[in-house]
Short mmCIF file of C-alpha atoms in Angstrom, two decimals:
data_model
loop_
_atom_site.label_atom_id
_atom_site.label_comp_id
_atom_site.label_asym_id
_atom_site.label_seq_id
_atom_site.Cartn_x
_atom_site.Cartn_y
_atom_site.Cartn_z
CA MET R 1 2.06 -9.54 23.81
CA SER R 2 4.66 -6.87 24.00
CA ASP R 3 4.90 -4.60 26.99
CA SER R 4 4.02 -1.52 25.00
CA ALA R 5 0.43 -1.29 23.84
CA GLY R 6 -2.31 1.08 22.83
CA SER R 7 -1.34 4.11 20.86
CA GLY R 8 2.44 3.92 21.04
CA GLU R 9 4.08 3.56 17.65
CA SER R 10 7.26 2.24 19.18
CA GLY R 11 5.31 -0.70 20.58
CA GLY R 12 4.40 -1.87 17.10
CA VAL R 13 7.98 -1.55 15.87
CA ALA R 14 9.37 -3.42 18.85
CA GLY R 15 6.92 -6.23 18.29
CA VAL R 16 7.99 -6.44 14.67
CA GLY R 17 11.64 -6.75 15.52
CA GLN R 18 11.06 -9.45 18.11
CA ASP R 19 8.87 -11.39 15.72
CA ALA R 20 11.29 -11.20 12.82
CA GLU R 21 14.12 -12.56 14.95
CA ALA R 22 12.10 -15.51 16.22
CA ASP R 23 12.53 -17.62 13.09
CA ASN R 24 13.44 -20.79 14.95
CA GLU R 25 10.86 -20.48 17.67
CA PRO R 26 7.78 -22.71 17.47
CA PRO R 27 4.55 -20.85 16.70
CA GLN R 28 2.24 -20.03 19.58
CA PRO R 29 -1.26 -20.23 18.17
CA SER R 30 -2.84 -19.76 21.59
CA LEU R 31 -1.85 -16.09 21.44
CA PHE R 32 -3.96 -15.45 18.40
CA ILE R 33 -6.39 -18.21 17.44
CA PRO R 34 -9.96 -16.98 18.01
CA LYS R 35 -11.32 -20.08 19.73
CA GLY R 36 -14.12 -19.85 22.25
CA ASP R 37 -12.98 -22.93 24.18
CA SER R 38 -9.51 -21.57 24.91
CA PHE R 39 -10.59 -18.05 25.78
CA GLN R 40 -10.65 -17.48 29.53
CA LEU R 41 -12.47 -14.43 30.79
CA GLY R 42 -10.94 -12.41 33.57
CA GLU R 43 -7.50 -14.00 33.25
CA THR R 44 -5.54 -10.80 33.64
CA PRO R 45 -5.88 -8.77 36.85
CA GLU R 46 -7.20 -5.28 36.33
CA GLU R 47 -4.14 -3.62 37.79
CA GLU R 48 -1.83 -5.43 35.34
CA ALA R 49 -4.00 -5.26 32.23
CA PRO R 50 -2.80 -2.90 29.51
CA PRO R 51 -5.25 -0.17 28.55
CA SER R 52 -7.66 -1.26 25.83
CA ALA R 53 -8.56 1.11 23.04
CA LYS R 54 -12.02 -0.40 22.54
CA ARG R 55 -13.28 -1.71 25.89
CA PRO R 56 -11.99 -3.71 28.90
CA LYS R 57 -12.40 -7.45 28.84
CA LEU R 58 -15.25 -8.51 31.12
CA ASN R 59 -14.56 -11.02 33.82
CA GLU R 60 -16.65 -14.16 34.29
CA GLU R 61 -18.67 -12.82 37.21
CA GLU R 62 -19.84 -9.79 35.21
CA LEU R 63 -20.99 -11.98 32.35
CA VAL R 64 -22.81 -14.36 34.70
CA GLN R 65 -24.62 -11.45 36.33
CA GLY R 66 -25.78 -10.37 32.87
CA GLN R 67 -24.38 -6.87 32.93
CA ALA R 68 -24.99 -4.94 29.73
CA VAL R 69 -22.07 -4.16 27.44
CA GLU R 70 -22.98 -0.59 26.66
CA PRO R 71 -20.28 0.35 24.13
CA PHE R 72 -21.37 -2.51 21.87
CA ASN R 73 -25.15 -2.35 22.03
CA MET R 74 -26.49 -2.05 18.51
CA PRO R 75 -27.69 1.47 17.77
CA GLY R 76 -31.40 2.01 17.92
CA GLU R 77 -32.33 -1.40 19.31
CA THR R 78 -35.80 -1.74 20.72
CA ALA R 79 -36.65 -2.88 24.22
CA ALA R 80 -37.48 -6.36 22.91
CA GLN R 81 -34.12 -6.53 21.21
CA ALA R 82 -32.34 -5.49 24.37
CA ASP R 83 -34.16 -8.23 26.34
CA VAL R 84 -33.14 -10.90 23.85
CA LEU R 85 -29.57 -9.64 23.84
CA GLN R 86 -29.49 -9.61 27.64
CA GLU R 87 -30.70 -13.20 27.80
CA ILE R 88 -27.87 -14.37 25.61
CA THR R 89 -25.19 -12.32 27.37
CA SER R 90 -26.32 -13.82 30.69
CA SER R 91 -24.46 -17.02 29.76
CA PRO R 92 -20.80 -16.82 28.71
CA ALA R 93 -21.07 -20.10 26.81
CA GLN R 94 -23.80 -18.67 24.63
CA VAL R 95 -21.83 -15.57 23.72
CA ILE R 96 -18.44 -17.03 23.01
CA GLY R 97 -18.60 -20.80 23.04
CA ALA R 98 -21.92 -21.46 21.33
CA PRO R 99 -20.48 -22.75 18.04
CA GLN R 100 -18.23 -25.20 19.93
CA CYS R 101 -20.68 -26.71 22.42
CA GLU R 102 -20.10 -30.29 21.33
CA ASP R 103 -20.54 -31.85 24.77
CA GLU R 104 -24.01 -30.43 25.39
CA GLY R 105 -27.29 -31.93 24.30
CA GLN R 106 -28.61 -31.40 20.81
CA GLY R 107 -31.75 -29.63 22.00
CA GLU R 108 -29.82 -27.13 24.09
CA GLU R 109 -27.45 -26.46 21.19
CA GLU R 110 -30.35 -25.83 18.79
CA ALA R 111 -31.93 -23.44 21.26
CA THR R 112 -28.69 -21.50 21.58
CA VAL R 113 -28.24 -21.30 17.82
CA SER R 114 -31.82 -20.16 17.32
CA GLU R 115 -31.40 -17.44 19.92
CA ARG R 116 -28.23 -16.22 18.22
CA CYS R 117 -29.97 -16.20 14.86
CA GLU R 118 -32.80 -14.18 16.38
CA VAL R 119 -30.39 -11.57 17.67
CA GLU R 120 -28.63 -11.40 14.31
CA CYS R 121 -31.96 -10.87 12.57
CA HIS R 122 -32.73 -8.02 14.97
CA GLN R 123 -29.35 -6.42 14.43
CA ASN R 124 -29.48 -6.62 10.65
CA GLY R 125 -33.16 -5.74 10.34
CA ASP R 126 -34.10 -9.07 8.71
CA GLY R 127 -37.32 -10.46 10.10
CA GLY R 128 -36.82 -9.00 13.56
CA HIS R 129 -40.12 -7.09 13.68
CA ASP R 130 -42.27 -10.11 12.78
CA ALA R 131 -40.74 -12.22 15.52
CA THR R 132 -41.38 -9.50 18.09
CA LEU R 133 -45.02 -8.97 17.14
CA GLU R 134 -45.85 -12.68 17.20
CA GLU R 135 -45.05 -12.88 20.90
CA GLY R 136 -47.91 -10.56 21.76
CA GLU R 137 -45.66 -8.23 23.66
CA GLN R 138 -46.22 -4.51 23.65
CA LYS R 139 -44.53 -2.87 20.70
CA PRO R 140 -42.28 0.01 21.73
CA GLU R 141 -42.91 3.22 19.91
CA GLU R 142 -40.14 3.77 17.39
CA GLU R 143 -39.40 7.21 16.10
CA ASP R 144 -39.15 7.23 12.32
CA ASN R 145 -36.66 10.08 12.40
CA SER R 146 -34.07 8.39 14.58
CA PRO R 147 -30.75 7.68 12.87
CA GLY R 148 -30.20 5.05 15.53
CA GLU R 149 -32.42 2.87 13.36
CA GLY R 150 -29.62 2.90 10.79
CA GLU R 151 -29.66 -0.86 10.47
CA HIS R 152 -33.28 -0.63 9.26
CA LEU R 153 -32.65 2.21 6.83
CA GLY R 154 -31.58 1.79 3.26
CA LEU R 155 -29.17 3.92 1.27
CA ASP R 156 -30.67 7.07 -0.21
CA PHE R 157 -28.84 8.65 -3.12
CA SER R 158 -31.64 10.95 -4.22
CA GLN R 159 -29.61 13.81 -2.70
CA ASN R 160 -26.00 14.50 -1.79
CA PRO R 161 -24.77 12.74 1.36
CA GLN R 162 -24.33 14.82 4.49
CA MET R 163 -20.87 14.99 6.00
CA LEU R 164 -20.93 14.21 9.72
CA THR R 165 -17.36 14.31 10.96
CA GLY R 166 -13.86 13.24 10.05
CA SER R 167 -10.20 13.20 11.01
CA TRP R 168 -7.49 15.47 9.62
CA THR R 169 -5.28 16.48 12.56
CA ALA R 170 -3.83 12.96 12.82
CA TYR R 171 -2.42 13.30 9.29
CA SER R 172 -0.81 16.71 9.68
CA SER R 173 2.27 15.55 11.62
CA PHE R 174 4.50 15.78 8.56
CA PRO R 175 4.05 16.93 4.95
CA GLU R 176 2.32 14.74 2.38
CA ASN R 177 0.95 12.30 4.93
CA TYR R 178 -1.82 11.28 2.56
CA LEU R 179 -4.20 8.42 3.22
CA LYS R 180 -4.21 5.19 1.23
CA GLY R 181 -7.67 3.84 1.95
CA CYS R 182 -10.15 3.09 4.72
CA LYS R 183 -12.06 -0.07 5.65
CA TRP R 184 -14.96 -0.65 8.03
CA ALA R 185 -14.62 -3.51 10.50
CA PRO R 186 -16.87 -6.48 9.70
CA ASP R 187 -19.02 -5.72 12.76
CA GLY R 188 -19.20 -2.01 11.90
CA SER R 189 -17.77 -0.84 15.23
CA CYS R 190 -14.65 0.92 13.92
CA ILE R 191 -12.74 2.10 10.86
CA LEU R 192 -9.20 1.18 9.80
CA THR R 193 -7.04 3.56 7.76
CA ASN R 194 -3.64 3.39 6.09
CA SER R 195 -1.47 6.43 5.40
CA ALA R 196 1.90 7.45 3.98
CA ASP R 197 3.56 7.51 7.42
CA ASN R 198 3.24 3.68 7.49
CA VAL R 199 0.83 3.74 10.42
CA LEU R 200 -2.48 1.88 10.61
CA ARG R 201 -5.05 3.80 12.64
CA VAL R 202 -8.28 2.52 14.17
CA TYR R 203 -11.20 4.88 14.83
CA ASN R 204 -14.23 3.95 16.89
CA LEU R 205 -17.62 4.90 15.50
CA PRO R 206 -18.62 8.13 17.35
CA PRO R 207 -21.58 7.51 19.70
CA GLU R 208 -23.07 10.87 18.67
CA ILE R 209 -23.89 9.30 15.31
CA TYR R 210 -26.85 7.56 16.94
CA SER R 211 -28.62 10.90 17.53
CA TYR R 212 -29.43 13.84 15.30
CA ASN R 213 -27.07 16.18 17.16
CA TRP R 214 -24.70 16.06 14.23
CA ASP R 215 -23.67 19.69 14.60
CA LEU R 216 -22.05 18.72 17.92
CA LEU R 217 -19.89 15.98 16.45
CA PRO R 218 -16.21 16.50 17.34
CA GLU R 219 -13.30 15.54 15.13
CA MET R 220 -12.56 11.84 15.27
CA SER R 221 -9.34 10.75 16.98
CA PRO R 222 -7.61 7.40 16.49
CA VAL R 223 -7.81 5.02 19.43
CA LEU R 224 -5.04 2.76 18.08
CA ARG R 225 -1.88 3.40 16.08
CA MET R 226 0.03 0.42 14.68
CA ALA R 227 3.33 1.38 13.05
CA GLU R 228 4.86 -0.78 10.34
CA GLY R 229 8.56 -0.64 9.49
CA ASP R 230 8.18 0.38 5.84
CA THR R 231 5.65 1.11 3.09
CA ILE R 232 2.41 -0.78 3.73
CA TYR R 233 1.37 -2.76 0.68
CA ASP R 234 -1.99 -4.09 1.88
CA TYR R 235 -4.11 -4.68 4.99
CA CYS R 236 -7.37 -6.45 5.81
CA TRP R 237 -9.70 -7.27 8.70
CA TYR R 238 -10.34 -10.77 10.02
CA PRO R 239 -13.78 -11.54 8.48
CA LYS R 240 -15.25 -13.04 11.68
CA MET R 241 -14.24 -10.03 13.77
CA ASN R 242 -16.71 -9.32 16.57
CA SER R 243 -16.05 -6.76 19.28
CA LEU R 244 -17.88 -8.91 21.84
CA ASP R 245 -15.15 -11.52 21.42
CA PRO R 246 -11.72 -9.85 21.82
CA ASN R 247 -9.93 -12.96 20.53
CA SER R 248 -11.52 -12.41 17.11
CA CYS R 249 -10.52 -8.74 16.91
CA PHE R 250 -7.41 -8.66 14.76
CA LEU R 251 -6.22 -7.56 11.35
CA ALA R 252 -3.35 -8.39 9.00
CA SER R 253 -0.92 -6.09 7.19
CA SER R 254 1.98 -6.48 4.81
CA SER R 255 4.83 -4.03 4.34
CA ARG R 256 8.02 -3.89 2.31
CA ASP R 257 10.87 -6.16 3.54
CA ASN R 258 8.73 -7.36 6.45
CA PRO R 259 6.67 -10.47 7.19
CA VAL R 260 2.89 -10.37 7.32
CA HIS R 261 1.90 -9.10 10.75
CA VAL R 262 -1.28 -9.88 12.65
CA TRP R 263 -2.27 -7.00 14.93
CA ASP R 264 -4.49 -7.08 18.00
CA ALA R 265 -7.32 -4.59 17.38
CA PHE R 266 -7.85 -4.08 21.12
CA TYR R 267 -4.32 -3.26 22.26
CA GLY R 268 -2.29 -2.68 19.09
CA ASP R 269 0.21 -5.48 19.73
CA VAL R 270 1.61 -7.89 17.17
CA ARG R 271 -0.12 -11.19 17.87
CA ALA R 272 1.69 -13.30 15.30
CA SER R 273 3.47 -13.17 11.96
CA PHE R 274 3.53 -15.15 8.73
CA ARG R 275 6.94 -15.28 7.08
CA PRO R 276 6.99 -16.03 3.35
CA TYR R 277 10.34 -17.00 1.82
CA ASN R 278 11.29 -17.13 -1.84
CA HIS R 279 13.30 -19.81 -3.69
CA LEU R 280 16.53 -18.28 -2.35
CA ASP R 281 15.26 -18.62 1.23
CA GLU R 282 15.00 -14.85 1.51
CA LEU R 283 12.15 -13.12 3.28
CA THR R 284 9.79 -11.60 0.75
CA ALA R 285 6.87 -9.26 1.30
CA ALA R 286 3.31 -9.94 0.17
CA HIS R 287 1.84 -7.38 -2.23
CA SER R 288 -1.77 -8.23 -1.36
CA LEU R 289 -3.68 -9.91 1.47
CA CYS R 290 -7.10 -11.43 1.97
CA PHE R 291 -8.60 -13.82 4.53
CA SER R 292 -10.81 -16.62 3.30
CA PRO R 293 -14.52 -16.07 4.16
CA ASP R 294 -14.31 -18.48 7.11
CA GLY R 295 -11.08 -16.87 8.35
CA ALA R 296 -9.20 -20.18 8.36
CA GLN R 297 -6.71 -19.17 5.68
CA LEU R 298 -4.77 -16.06 4.72
CA TYR R 299 -4.08 -15.61 0.99
CA CYS R 300 -0.99 -13.59 0.05
CA GLY R 301 -0.12 -12.36 -3.43
CA PHE R 302 3.38 -12.42 -4.92
CA ASP R 303 4.92 -12.38 -8.38
CA LYS R 304 3.19 -15.20 -10.30
CA THR R 305 2.48 -16.95 -7.00
CA VAL R 306 -0.18 -17.13 -4.31
CA ARG R 307 0.86 -18.39 -0.88
CA VAL R 308 -1.81 -19.67 1.47
CA PHE R 309 -1.13 -19.58 5.22
CA TYR R 310 -3.34 -21.28 7.79
CA THR R 311 -4.52 -18.80 10.39
CA GLU R 312 -4.04 -21.22 13.26
CA ARG R 313 -0.39 -21.89 12.34
CA PRO R 314 1.75 -18.72 12.32
CA GLY R 315 5.25 -19.06 10.96
CA ARG R 316 6.71 -19.91 7.57
CA ASP R 317 4.69 -23.03 6.67
CA CYS R 318 2.41 -22.31 3.73
CA GLU R 319 0.96 -23.73 0.56
CA GLU R 320 2.38 -22.32 -2.67
CA ARG R 321 0.08 -21.96 -5.66
CA PRO R 322 1.83 -20.73 -8.82
CA THR R 323 -0.38 -18.81 -11.23
CA VAL R 324 1.86 -19.61 -14.21
CA VAL R 325 2.43 -23.27 -15.08
CA LYS R 326 4.47 -24.21 -18.17
CA LYS R 327 4.36 -20.62 -19.37
CA GLN R 328 0.56 -20.67 -19.27
CA GLY R 329 -1.63 -18.77 -16.83
CA GLN R 330 -1.77 -15.42 -15.09
CA SER R 331 1.52 -13.55 -15.04
CA GLY R 332 2.54 -10.50 -13.08
CA ILE R 333 2.33 -9.55 -9.41
CA ILE R 334 -0.92 -10.65 -7.76
CA SER R 335 -2.20 -7.27 -6.57
CA CYS R 336 -5.70 -7.98 -5.21
CA PHE R 337 -8.02 -10.80 -4.12
CA GLY R 338 -11.74 -11.41 -3.93
CA PHE R 339 -13.81 -14.39 -2.75
CA SER R 340 -17.11 -15.50 -4.24
CA PRO R 341 -19.91 -15.39 -1.62
CA CYS R 342 -21.63 -18.42 -3.18
CA LEU R 343 -18.99 -20.71 -4.65
CA SER R 344 -15.64 -22.05 -3.49
CA VAL R 345 -13.90 -19.73 -5.94
CA TYR R 346 -11.57 -16.78 -5.54
CA ALA R 347 -10.41 -14.16 -8.03
CA CYS R 348 -6.92 -12.73 -8.41
CA GLY R 349 -6.06 -9.46 -10.11
CA SER R 350 -2.55 -8.78 -11.28
CA TYR R 351 -0.46 -5.91 -12.58
CA SER R 352 -0.44 -7.70 -15.94
CA ARG R 353 -3.93 -6.18 -16.50
CA CYS R 354 -5.90 -9.41 -16.23
CA ALA R 355 -7.95 -11.34 -13.66
CA GLY R 356 -8.20 -15.07 -13.05
CA LEU R 357 -10.68 -17.34 -11.28
CA TYR R 358 -9.29 -20.16 -9.13
CA SER R 359 -10.59 -23.04 -7.04
CA CYS R 360 -10.24 -22.58 -3.29
CA GLN R 361 -9.49 -26.27 -2.75
CA ASP R 362 -6.26 -26.57 -4.72
CA GLY R 363 -5.79 -23.28 -6.58
CA THR R 364 -6.66 -24.74 -10.00
CA LEU R 365 -7.13 -22.06 -12.66
CA LEU R 366 -10.79 -22.13 -13.71
CA ALA R 367 -10.91 -19.17 -16.09
CA LEU R 368 -8.65 -16.34 -17.21
CA LEU R 369 -10.57 -13.20 -18.14
CA PRO R 370 -9.49 -11.30 -21.27
CA THR R 371 -7.14 -8.34 -20.97
CA ARG R 372 -9.48 -5.36 -21.27
CA HIS R 373 -7.93 -2.95 -18.78
CA HIS R 374 -5.41 -0.27 -19.71
CA GLY R 375 -3.47 -0.58 -16.45
CA GLY R 376 -2.67 -3.13 -13.79
CA LEU R 377 -5.58 -4.23 -11.62
CA THR R 378 -5.66 -2.73 -8.13
CA HIS R 379 -9.08 -3.77 -6.80
CA LEU R 380 -11.85 -6.27 -7.52
CA LEU R 381 -15.17 -7.25 -5.92
CA PHE R 382 -17.75 -10.00 -6.34
CA SER R 383 -21.44 -9.11 -6.38
CA PRO R 384 -23.41 -10.55 -3.41
CA ASP R 385 -25.08 -13.15 -5.66
CA GLY R 386 -21.69 -14.24 -7.05
CA ASN R 387 -22.75 -13.78 -10.69
CA TYR R 388 -20.70 -10.66 -11.42
CA LEU R 389 -17.14 -9.52 -10.85
CA TYR R 390 -16.11 -5.85 -10.81
CA THR R 391 -12.51 -4.99 -11.63
CA GLY R 392 -10.63 -1.67 -11.65
CA GLY R 393 -7.05 -0.71 -12.42
CA ARG R 394 -4.47 2.04 -12.06
CA LYS R 395 -4.25 4.72 -14.73
CA ASP R 396 -7.43 3.15 -16.08
CA PRO R 397 -10.64 5.16 -16.53
CA GLU R 398 -12.97 2.14 -16.37
CA ILE R 399 -14.48 -0.25 -13.86
CA LEU R 400 -15.62 -3.35 -15.77
CA CYS R 401 -18.51 -5.63 -14.76
CA TRP R 402 -17.94 -9.24 -15.85
CA ASP R 403 -20.70 -11.83 -16.11
CA LEU R 404 -19.17 -14.97 -14.59
CA ARG R 405 -21.93 -17.15 -16.04
CA GLU R 406 -20.36 -16.32 -19.41
CA PRO R 407 -16.68 -15.78 -18.56
CA GLY R 408 -15.18 -13.12 -20.78
CA LYS R 409 -18.39 -11.17 -21.26
CA VAL R 410 -18.43 -7.55 -20.05
CA VAL R 411 -21.94 -6.46 -19.08
CA PHE R 412 -21.18 -2.76 -18.71
CA SER R 413 -18.39 -0.36 -17.82
CA LEU R 414 -18.27 2.52 -15.35
CA LYS R 415 -16.23 5.63 -16.11
CA ARG R 416 -14.09 7.28 -13.44
CA ASN R 417 -11.06 9.55 -13.54
CA VAL R 418 -7.94 7.62 -12.46
CA ALA R 419 -4.87 9.44 -13.73
CA THR R 420 -2.15 8.01 -11.43
CA ASN R 421 -0.81 4.64 -10.28
CA GLN R 422 -2.49 5.02 -6.90
CA ARG R 423 -4.92 2.32 -5.79
CA ILE R 424 -8.43 3.78 -5.99
CA TYR R 425 -10.91 1.63 -4.10
CA PHE R 426 -14.58 1.08 -4.92
CA ASP R 427 -17.28 -0.63 -2.87
CA LEU R 428 -20.68 -2.30 -3.20
CA ASP R 429 -23.54 -2.04 -0.73
CA GLN R 430 -24.92 -5.19 0.90
CA SER R 431 -27.63 -5.63 -1.74
CA GLY R 432 -25.18 -5.26 -4.61
CA ARG R 433 -27.27 -2.51 -6.20
CA TYR R 434 -25.10 0.56 -5.62
CA LEU R 435 -21.43 0.77 -6.51
CA LEU R 436 -19.44 3.75 -5.23
CA SER R 437 -15.99 4.93 -6.23
CA GLY R 438 -13.80 7.98 -5.82
CA ASP R 439 -11.42 9.40 -8.40
CA THR R 440 -8.28 11.48 -8.78
CA GLU R 441 -10.25 14.75 -8.68
CA GLY R 442 -11.95 13.95 -5.34
CA VAL R 443 -15.38 13.23 -6.85
CA VAL R 444 -17.42 10.28 -5.56
CA SER R 445 -19.68 8.62 -8.16
CA VAL R 446 -22.66 6.39 -7.38
CA TRP R 447 -23.92 3.90 -9.97
CA ASP R 448 -27.16 1.91 -9.86
CA THR R 449 -26.01 -1.47 -11.22
CA GLN R 450 -29.62 -2.61 -11.68
CA ALA R 451 -30.17 0.11 -14.28
CA THR R 452 -28.45 -1.97 -16.95
CA PRO R 453 -29.57 -1.79 -20.58
CA PRO R 454 -32.47 -4.20 -21.25
CA ASP R 455 -30.96 -5.54 -24.47
CA GLY R 456 -27.93 -6.81 -22.58
CA ASN R 457 -25.43 -5.11 -24.87
CA GLU R 458 -22.28 -3.72 -23.33
CA GLU R 459 -22.81 -0.06 -22.56
CA LEU R 460 -21.38 2.74 -20.52
CA LEU R 461 -23.47 3.00 -17.37
CA GLN R 462 -24.03 6.61 -16.30
CA PRO R 463 -23.71 7.49 -12.59
CA GLN R 464 -26.86 8.19 -10.65
CA LEU R 465 -25.15 10.73 -8.38
CA GLN R 466 -21.82 12.56 -8.23
CA PHE R 467 -20.63 14.83 -5.42
CA GLN R 468 -17.36 16.51 -4.46
CA ALA R 469 -16.23 14.63 -1.37
CA HIS R 470 -12.68 16.03 -1.13
CA TRP R 471 -10.53 18.63 -2.80
CA ASP R 472 -7.86 16.03 -3.45
CA CYS R 473 -7.87 12.45 -4.72
CA THR R 474 -10.55 10.30 -3.05
CA ASN R 475 -8.66 7.01 -2.90
CA GLY R 476 -10.59 5.08 -0.24
CA ILE R 477 -14.31 4.40 0.07
CA SER R 478 -16.13 1.97 2.34
CA ILE R 479 -19.84 1.42 3.03
CA HIS R 480 -20.90 0.49 6.58
CA PRO R 481 -22.03 -3.15 6.92
CA PHE R 482 -25.55 -2.32 8.09
CA MET R 483 -25.94 1.43 8.70
CA PRO R 484 -26.30 4.10 5.98
CA LEU R 485 -22.82 5.46 6.64
CA LEU R 486 -20.02 6.04 4.17
CA ALA R 487 -16.32 6.49 4.96
CA THR R 488 -13.97 8.16 2.48
CA SER R 489 -10.24 8.94 2.58
CA SER R 490 -8.25 11.36 0.47
CA GLY R 491 -4.77 12.46 -0.51
CA GLN R 492 -2.00 11.61 -2.94
CA ARG R 493 1.72 12.19 -3.43
CA LYS R 494 2.43 15.43 -5.28
CA PHE R 495 5.43 16.48 -7.33
CA LEU R 496 6.09 20.12 -8.04
CA TRP R 497 6.59 21.19 -11.63
CA PRO R 498 9.25 20.81 -12.92
CA SER R 499 9.95 17.42 -11.35
CA ASP R 500 12.80 17.50 -8.84
CA GLY R 501 14.03 13.98 -9.59
CA GLU R 502 12.28 12.05 -6.82
CA GLY R 503 11.52 9.11 -9.08
CA ASP R 504 13.09 6.60 -6.69
CA SER R 505 10.83 7.62 -3.82
CA ALA R 506 7.79 7.38 -6.04
CA SER R 507 8.34 3.67 -6.48
CA ASP R 508 8.10 3.16 -2.71
CA GLY R 509 4.40 3.98 -2.66
CA GLU R 510 3.14 2.05 -5.69
CA GLY R 511 4.36 4.84 -7.97
CA GLU R 512 1.42 7.10 -7.34
CA GLY R 513 1.77 10.84 -7.73
CA ALA R 514 0.54 13.87 -9.60
CA VAL R 515 2.75 16.53 -11.21
CA MET R 516 1.38 19.95 -10.29
CA THR R 517 2.34 23.59 -10.38
CA PRO R 518 2.71 25.39 -7.03
CA GLN R 519 -0.60 27.17 -7.67
CA GLU R 520 -2.41 23.85 -8.14
CA THR R 521 -0.97 22.21 -5.03
CA ARG R 522 -3.79 21.79 -2.53
CA GLN R 523 -3.53 19.04 0.05
CA ASP R 524 -6.56 17.38 1.56
CA ASN R 525 -5.44 14.42 3.68
CA THR R 526 -8.58 13.56 5.60
CA LEU R 527 -10.87 10.74 6.67
CA SER R 528 -14.55 11.71 6.30
CA LEU R 529 -17.74 10.14 7.56
CA TRP R 530 -20.97 10.66 5.58
CA TRP R 531 -24.64 9.98 6.23
CA VAL R 532 -26.17 8.38 3.12
CA GLY R 533 -29.57 7.47 4.56
CA PRO R 534 -32.86 9.36 4.39
CA LEU R 535 -32.81 12.65 6.24
CA SER R 536 -35.62 13.34 8.73
CA THR R 537 -37.26 16.68 9.33
CA ALA R 538 -35.03 17.26 12.33
CA ALA R 539 -31.93 16.57 10.32
CA GLU R 540 -33.05 18.82 7.49
CA GLU R 541 -33.41 21.70 9.94
CA ASN R 542 -29.71 21.44 10.75
CA PRO R 543 -27.54 23.31 8.23
CA VAL R 544 -25.58 21.07 5.92
CA GLN R 545 -21.95 21.86 6.54
CA ASN R 546 -20.33 19.78 3.82
CA ALA R 547 -18.38 22.60 2.21
CA ALA R 548 -17.28 24.09 5.53
CA ALA R 549 -16.09 20.72 6.82
CA VAL R 550 -14.13 20.00 3.66
CA GLU R 551 -12.53 23.46 3.80
CA ALA R 552 -11.47 22.75 7.41
#
């Protein structure tokens, strides 16, 4: 790790420079592979350890003594849940090394796995109550109006979401520092944002969210700032990220004229880099990134090519998978990825306005969907059951739902206002029922995908709910993995009318931008956090301050 850590932007830049120059150095996977066997607790003395933005690493004695890890207790857990969690944290091997306990007996391994499954069921609200009641223990009284039970609450779109807090000061350092999206961490502990200043910011989930004192919520402040050298093309979390295991807490980003960087989500250092080279042996930047579901591979999108890096081997070694073979296949720059949750299949979207389905084993093209979009694809998602694929493009007013059981068939389309080349994200909840998307006007639309026409004919699906989330373009939207929380980001590049000839700079940021008169120019570069669960009586007594917060 580099000497500089935490919130210093210069630390990220220094790490980039050192990494780019180390072409001939052998990779050091021990710095970044999330393996339980190689992770040693309490290796670094406290006086020499760099400050962590999330929490300090616990030493072995603290884990053996079974001390609670307060910042990462699941919100709203019952006393029974806390006891189960404490039992597992009492043994370091059960927390970190359980999946790799090959030398232990089979019975002990099964017991450890069953305990972990029990904790996961409690955390996600799946079967946890039945297991607790069967033991005959006393059932703790649970308050129905506690938002700490977020993991047990479903999404409620019968009314407009309530804005809780956000961040706007961090993006006011220089003009037009608009956001380019936001993504929840896989474990739901923090949010990652991208902005026009080429800085990735990490925000911890405010602890006040777990109570109904929402009027006391302060503005969110980033705990980590990771500066890239140029325009950030794409970024993604490691899918197995878990804050209880610091070695699994990292993310990847790609920027113009730079290799793919892997960042430590605890300290903000560059852990490793993947360096793709073209046929001229020149460093080329990836336009899109996505980890495989098991985290073993990192897929990178290029012009008519997908390069697959192995997570445990940083460097330049990769597998090249061309998407055009003998002038047949998917042309254009591969702009987005998505992995099927059920099959060994991944989807690629390209700026040539089409999407293709490929085999994860060797990259064989399985199906090429018809060209139905009006602009290049910028985002795609699989449904949780793997039967449907949602695709959206730039300067394209439609999100299309494809039935993968009949490739080429569009089940329905969703209308949204996308008037620029900016990437406008959309997201599905865990059940796959609700799809949410922002638009150029700052409106967030919610569609119920189960309300499809019974005759199965392609139709325009009307939104169930629409609300004004921001005064500017709502480009990023992300649903919390298990709590009824919604994160949105806003902003876009603006050009005054008449245009002052900044066409070259527009191409640096995917060509997004809106031509506006001085009277129409109104910037809203903010990250907002919304409550989308049922509101209790206590919460309804608090005044809803959506409009006031947006004005601020």
